[in-house]
Short mmCIF file of the C-alpha atoms (twelve columns), coordinates in Angstrom:
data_MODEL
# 
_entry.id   MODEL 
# 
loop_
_atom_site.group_PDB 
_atom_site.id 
_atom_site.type_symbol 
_atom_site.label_atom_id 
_atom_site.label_alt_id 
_atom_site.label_comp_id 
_atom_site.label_asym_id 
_atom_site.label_seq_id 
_atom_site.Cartn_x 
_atom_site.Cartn_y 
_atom_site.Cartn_z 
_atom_site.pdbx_PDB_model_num 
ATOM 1   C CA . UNK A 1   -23.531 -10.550 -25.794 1 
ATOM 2   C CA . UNK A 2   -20.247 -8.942  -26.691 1 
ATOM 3   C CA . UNK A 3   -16.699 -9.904  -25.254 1 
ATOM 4   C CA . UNK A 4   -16.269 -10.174 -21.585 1 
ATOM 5   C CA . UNK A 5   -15.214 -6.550  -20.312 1 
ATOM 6   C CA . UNK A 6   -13.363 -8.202  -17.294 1 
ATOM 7   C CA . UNK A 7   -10.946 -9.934  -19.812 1 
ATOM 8   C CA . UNK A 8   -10.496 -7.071  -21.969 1 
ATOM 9   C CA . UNK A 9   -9.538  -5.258  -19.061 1 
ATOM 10  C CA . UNK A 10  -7.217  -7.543  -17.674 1 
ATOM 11  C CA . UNK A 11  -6.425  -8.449  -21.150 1 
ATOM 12  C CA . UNK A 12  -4.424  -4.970  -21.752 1 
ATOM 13  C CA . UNK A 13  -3.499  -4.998  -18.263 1 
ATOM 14  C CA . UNK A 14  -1.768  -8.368  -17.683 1 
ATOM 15  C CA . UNK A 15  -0.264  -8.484  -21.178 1 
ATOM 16  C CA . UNK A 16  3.557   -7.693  -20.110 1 
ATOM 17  C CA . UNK A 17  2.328   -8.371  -16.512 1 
ATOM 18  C CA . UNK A 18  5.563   -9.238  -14.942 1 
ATOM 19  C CA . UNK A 19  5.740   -12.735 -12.499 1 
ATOM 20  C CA . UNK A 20  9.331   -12.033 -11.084 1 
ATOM 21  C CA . UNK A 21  8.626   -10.885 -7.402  1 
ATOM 22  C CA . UNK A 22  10.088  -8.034  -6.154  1 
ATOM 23  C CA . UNK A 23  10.902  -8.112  -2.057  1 
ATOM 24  C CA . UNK A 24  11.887  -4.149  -0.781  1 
ATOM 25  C CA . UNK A 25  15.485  -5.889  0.180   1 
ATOM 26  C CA . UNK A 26  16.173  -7.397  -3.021  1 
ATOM 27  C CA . UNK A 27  16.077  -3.571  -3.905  1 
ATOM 28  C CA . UNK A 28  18.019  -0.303  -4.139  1 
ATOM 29  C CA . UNK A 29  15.406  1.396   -2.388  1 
ATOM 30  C CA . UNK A 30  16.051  -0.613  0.819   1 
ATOM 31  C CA . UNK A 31  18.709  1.351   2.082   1 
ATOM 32  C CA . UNK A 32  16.503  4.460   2.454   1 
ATOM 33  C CA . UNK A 33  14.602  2.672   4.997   1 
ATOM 34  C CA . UNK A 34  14.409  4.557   7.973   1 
ATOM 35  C CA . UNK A 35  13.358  1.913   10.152  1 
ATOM 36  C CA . UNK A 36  11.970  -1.977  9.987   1 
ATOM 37  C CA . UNK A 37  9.450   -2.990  11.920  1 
ATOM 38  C CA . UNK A 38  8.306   -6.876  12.430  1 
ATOM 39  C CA . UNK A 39  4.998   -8.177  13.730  1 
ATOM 40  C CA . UNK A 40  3.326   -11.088 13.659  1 
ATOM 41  C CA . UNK A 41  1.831   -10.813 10.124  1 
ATOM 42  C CA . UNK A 42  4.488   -9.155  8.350   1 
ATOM 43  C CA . UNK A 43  7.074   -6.499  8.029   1 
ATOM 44  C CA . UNK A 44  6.860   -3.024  7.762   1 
ATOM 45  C CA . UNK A 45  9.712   -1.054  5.882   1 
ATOM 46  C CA . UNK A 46  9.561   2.605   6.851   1 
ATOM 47  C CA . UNK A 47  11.151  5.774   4.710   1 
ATOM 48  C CA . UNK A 48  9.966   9.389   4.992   1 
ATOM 49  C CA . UNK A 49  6.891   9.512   3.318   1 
ATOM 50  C CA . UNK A 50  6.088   6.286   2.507   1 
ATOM 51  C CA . UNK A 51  5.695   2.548   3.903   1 
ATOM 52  C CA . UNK A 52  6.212   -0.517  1.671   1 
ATOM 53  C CA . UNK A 53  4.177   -3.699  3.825   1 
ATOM 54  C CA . UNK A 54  5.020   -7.608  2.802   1 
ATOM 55  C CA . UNK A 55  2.570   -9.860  4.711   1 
ATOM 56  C CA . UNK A 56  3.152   -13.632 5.451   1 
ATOM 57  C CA . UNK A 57  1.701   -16.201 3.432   1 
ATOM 58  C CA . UNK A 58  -1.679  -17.429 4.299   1 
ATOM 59  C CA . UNK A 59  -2.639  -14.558 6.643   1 
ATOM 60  C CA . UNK A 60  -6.505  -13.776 6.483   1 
ATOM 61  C CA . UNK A 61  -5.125  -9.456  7.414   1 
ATOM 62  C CA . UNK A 62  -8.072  -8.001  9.327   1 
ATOM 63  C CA . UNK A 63  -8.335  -4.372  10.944  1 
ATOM 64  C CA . UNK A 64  -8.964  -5.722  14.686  1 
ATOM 65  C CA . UNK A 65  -6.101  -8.225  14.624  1 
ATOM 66  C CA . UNK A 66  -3.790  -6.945  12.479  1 
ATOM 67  C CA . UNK A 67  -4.145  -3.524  10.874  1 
ATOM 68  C CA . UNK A 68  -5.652  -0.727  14.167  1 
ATOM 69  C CA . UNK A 69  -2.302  -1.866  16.827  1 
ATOM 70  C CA . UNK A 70  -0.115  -1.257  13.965  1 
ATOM 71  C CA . UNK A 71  -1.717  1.797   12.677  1 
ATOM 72  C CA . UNK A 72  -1.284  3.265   15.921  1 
ATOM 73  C CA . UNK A 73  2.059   2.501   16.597  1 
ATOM 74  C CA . UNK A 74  3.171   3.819   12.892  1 
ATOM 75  C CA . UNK A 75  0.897   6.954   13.389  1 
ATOM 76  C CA . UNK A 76  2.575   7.923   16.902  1 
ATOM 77  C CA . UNK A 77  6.124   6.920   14.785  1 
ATOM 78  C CA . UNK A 78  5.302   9.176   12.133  1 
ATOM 79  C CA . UNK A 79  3.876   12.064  14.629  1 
ATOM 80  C CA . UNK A 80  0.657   12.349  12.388  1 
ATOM 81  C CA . UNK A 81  -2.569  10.576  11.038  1 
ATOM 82  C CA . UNK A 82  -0.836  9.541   7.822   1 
ATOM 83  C CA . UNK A 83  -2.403  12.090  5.846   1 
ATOM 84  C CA . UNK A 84  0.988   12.481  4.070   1 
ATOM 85  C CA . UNK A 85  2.039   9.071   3.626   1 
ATOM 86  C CA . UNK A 86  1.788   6.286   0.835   1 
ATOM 87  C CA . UNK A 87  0.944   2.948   1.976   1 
ATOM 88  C CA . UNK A 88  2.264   0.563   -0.292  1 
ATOM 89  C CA . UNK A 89  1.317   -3.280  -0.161  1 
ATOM 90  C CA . UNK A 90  3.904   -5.189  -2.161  1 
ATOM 91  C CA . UNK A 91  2.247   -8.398  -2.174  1 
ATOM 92  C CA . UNK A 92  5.314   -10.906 -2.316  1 
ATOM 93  C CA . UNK A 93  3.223   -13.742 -0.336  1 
ATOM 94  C CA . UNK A 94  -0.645  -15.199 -0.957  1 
ATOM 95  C CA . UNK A 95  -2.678  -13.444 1.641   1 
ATOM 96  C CA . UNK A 96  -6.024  -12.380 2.334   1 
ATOM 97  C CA . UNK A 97  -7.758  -9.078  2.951   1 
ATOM 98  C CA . UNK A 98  -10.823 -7.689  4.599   1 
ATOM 99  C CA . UNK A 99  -11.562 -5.495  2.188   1 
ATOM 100 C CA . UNK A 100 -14.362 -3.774  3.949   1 
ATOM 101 C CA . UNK A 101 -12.052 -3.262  7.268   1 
ATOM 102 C CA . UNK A 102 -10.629 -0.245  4.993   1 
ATOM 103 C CA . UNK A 103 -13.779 1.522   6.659   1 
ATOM 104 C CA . UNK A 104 -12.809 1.122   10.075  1 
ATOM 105 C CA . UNK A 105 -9.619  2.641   9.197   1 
ATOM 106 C CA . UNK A 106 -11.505 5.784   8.098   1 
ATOM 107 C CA . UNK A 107 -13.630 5.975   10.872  1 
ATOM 108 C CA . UNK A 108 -10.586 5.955   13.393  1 
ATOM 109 C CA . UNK A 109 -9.683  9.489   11.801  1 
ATOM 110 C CA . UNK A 110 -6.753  7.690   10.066  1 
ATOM 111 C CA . UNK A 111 -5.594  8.899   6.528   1 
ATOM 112 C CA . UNK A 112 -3.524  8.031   3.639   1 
ATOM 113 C CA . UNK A 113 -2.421  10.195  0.710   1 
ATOM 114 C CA . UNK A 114 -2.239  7.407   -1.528  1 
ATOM 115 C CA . UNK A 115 -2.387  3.239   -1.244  1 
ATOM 116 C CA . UNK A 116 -0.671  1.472   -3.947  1 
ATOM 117 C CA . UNK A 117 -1.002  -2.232  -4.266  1 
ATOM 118 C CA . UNK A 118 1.958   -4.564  -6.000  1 
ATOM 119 C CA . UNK A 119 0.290   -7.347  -7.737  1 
ATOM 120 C CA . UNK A 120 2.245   -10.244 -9.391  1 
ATOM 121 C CA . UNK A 121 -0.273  -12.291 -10.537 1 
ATOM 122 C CA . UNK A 122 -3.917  -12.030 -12.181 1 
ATOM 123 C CA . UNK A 123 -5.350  -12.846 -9.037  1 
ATOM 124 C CA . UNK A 124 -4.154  -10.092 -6.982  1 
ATOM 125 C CA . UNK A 125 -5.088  -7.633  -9.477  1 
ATOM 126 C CA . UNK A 126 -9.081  -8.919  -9.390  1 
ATOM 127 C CA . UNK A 127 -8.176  -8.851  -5.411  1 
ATOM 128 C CA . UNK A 128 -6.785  -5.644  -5.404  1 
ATOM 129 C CA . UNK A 129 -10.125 -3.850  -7.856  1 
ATOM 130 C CA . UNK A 130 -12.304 -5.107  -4.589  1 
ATOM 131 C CA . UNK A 131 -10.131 -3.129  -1.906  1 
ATOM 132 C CA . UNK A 132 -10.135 -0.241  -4.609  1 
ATOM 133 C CA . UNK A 133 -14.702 0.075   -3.416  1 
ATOM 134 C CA . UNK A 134 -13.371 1.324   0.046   1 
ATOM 135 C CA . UNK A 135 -10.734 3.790   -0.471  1 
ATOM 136 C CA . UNK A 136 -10.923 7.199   0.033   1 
ATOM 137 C CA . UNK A 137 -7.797  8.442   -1.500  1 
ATOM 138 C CA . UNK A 138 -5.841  7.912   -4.526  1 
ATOM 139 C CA . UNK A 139 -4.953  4.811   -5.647  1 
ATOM 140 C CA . UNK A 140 -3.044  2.747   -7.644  1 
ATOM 141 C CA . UNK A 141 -2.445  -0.545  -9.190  1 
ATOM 142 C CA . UNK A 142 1.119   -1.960  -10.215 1 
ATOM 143 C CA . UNK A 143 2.716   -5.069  -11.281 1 
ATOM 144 C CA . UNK A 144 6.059   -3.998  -9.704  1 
ATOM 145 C CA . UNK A 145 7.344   -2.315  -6.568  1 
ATOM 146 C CA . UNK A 146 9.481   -0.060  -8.645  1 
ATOM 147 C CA . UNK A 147 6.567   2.017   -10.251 1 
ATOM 148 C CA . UNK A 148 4.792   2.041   -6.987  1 
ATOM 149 C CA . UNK A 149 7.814   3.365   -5.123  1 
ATOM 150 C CA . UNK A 150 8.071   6.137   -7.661  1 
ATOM 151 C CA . UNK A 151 4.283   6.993   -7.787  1 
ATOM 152 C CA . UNK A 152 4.776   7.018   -3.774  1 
ATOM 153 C CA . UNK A 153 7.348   9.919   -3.905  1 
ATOM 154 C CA . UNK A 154 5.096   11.681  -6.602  1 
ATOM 155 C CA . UNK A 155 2.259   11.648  -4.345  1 
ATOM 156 C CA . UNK A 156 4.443   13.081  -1.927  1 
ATOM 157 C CA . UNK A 157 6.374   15.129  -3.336  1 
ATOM 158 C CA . UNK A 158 3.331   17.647  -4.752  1 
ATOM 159 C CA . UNK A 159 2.526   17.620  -1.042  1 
ATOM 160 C CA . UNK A 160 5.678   19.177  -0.653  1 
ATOM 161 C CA . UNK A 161 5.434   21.367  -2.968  1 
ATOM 162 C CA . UNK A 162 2.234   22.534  -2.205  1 
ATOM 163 C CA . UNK A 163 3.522   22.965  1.543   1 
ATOM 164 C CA . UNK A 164 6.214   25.307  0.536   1 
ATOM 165 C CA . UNK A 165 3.865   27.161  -1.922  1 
ATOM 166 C CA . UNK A 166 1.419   27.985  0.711   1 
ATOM 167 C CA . UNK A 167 4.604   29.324  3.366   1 
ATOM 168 C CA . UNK A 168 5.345   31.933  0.795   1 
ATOM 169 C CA . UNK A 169 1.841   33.031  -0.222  1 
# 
C-alpha cells in the first residue's frame, strides 16, 4: 500500500509548523479587547467581532459544564446568537474537548460565523481535524494566533460588507 496519507498531510502541514506559543497578551492585538472575562476553565478575551478562548491545562471542556453557561452569558453580552462572530481557540495549554458537544451547541439555536483553532503542536492539529466532523460553519486551522486573528476579521469583515450592500440595494 502506498505512503500513509495522514503523514503526507501533516507532512506539508507541520513542516514550518511553529512551537513558540502565542498567549492574546503577549500580543498587539490585546489592547483591542473589549472586555476579559475569567471562569473556571479559562479566559475569554472579547473584541467586536471576534473571541480568542485560552483554556487551563488539563481541563476535559464539555458543553454542560463548561461551554452552554458561558455561551449564554457571551450571547446576552454580544446582544445576538453569535451568528457574526469568530470563535477562536488559541490552544496555549493541553486540554481536552468533547468534540461531539459541538452538536448541542447547534441545537441551542447558537451560531458562529467561523471557529478557528490555534494549534502548536502535531497533536492538536489531529485533535483539532476531529472537532472539524461537527461544525457547521467555516473553519479553520492555524499554527499561530496571528493568522487566525486576521482570518477572524476577514470573516467578519465580508459580513460587513455584505450588511452595507444590502442597506443600499
Amino acid at each position: 500500500m502506498g505512503p500513509n496519507i495522514v503523514q503526507e498531510f501533516f507532512g506539508s502541514v507541520s513542516e514550518g509548523y511553529k512551537s513558540n506559543m502565542g498567549f492574546i497578551k503577549d500580543t498587539p492585538f490585546y489592547k483591542d479587547a473589549i472586555h476579559e472575562k475569567h471562569y473556571s476553565c479559562g479566559t475569554y478575551y472579547l473584541f467586536d467581532t471576534f473571541i480568542v478562548a485560552e483554556i487551563k491545562e488539563d481541563i476535559v471542556y464539555t458543553w454542560d459544564e463548561h461551554a452552554k453557561p458561558i455561551v449564554e452569558e457571551l450571547t446576552d453580552l454580544y446582544d445576538h446568537n453569535g451568528e457574526n462572530v469568530v470563535y477562536i481557540s488559541n490552544r496555549v495549554h493541553s486540554y481536552s474537548v468533547k468534540p461531539s458537544d459541538w452538536i448541542k451547541f447547534f441545537r441551542n439555536n447558537f451560531r458562529l460565523r467561523g471557529y478557528a483553532i490555534v494549534s502548536y503542536t502535531q497533536k492538536g492539529l489531529l485533535t483539532s481535524l476531529l472537532e472539524k466532523l461537527f461544525m457547521r460553519n467555516s473553519f479553520q486551522n492555524f499554527d499561530n494566533l496571528e493568522d487566525a486573528i486576521i482570518w477572524a476579521k476577514k470573516l467578519t469583515h465580508d459580513i460587513d460588507i455584505t450588511t452595507e450592500g444590502d442597506k443600499s440595494a
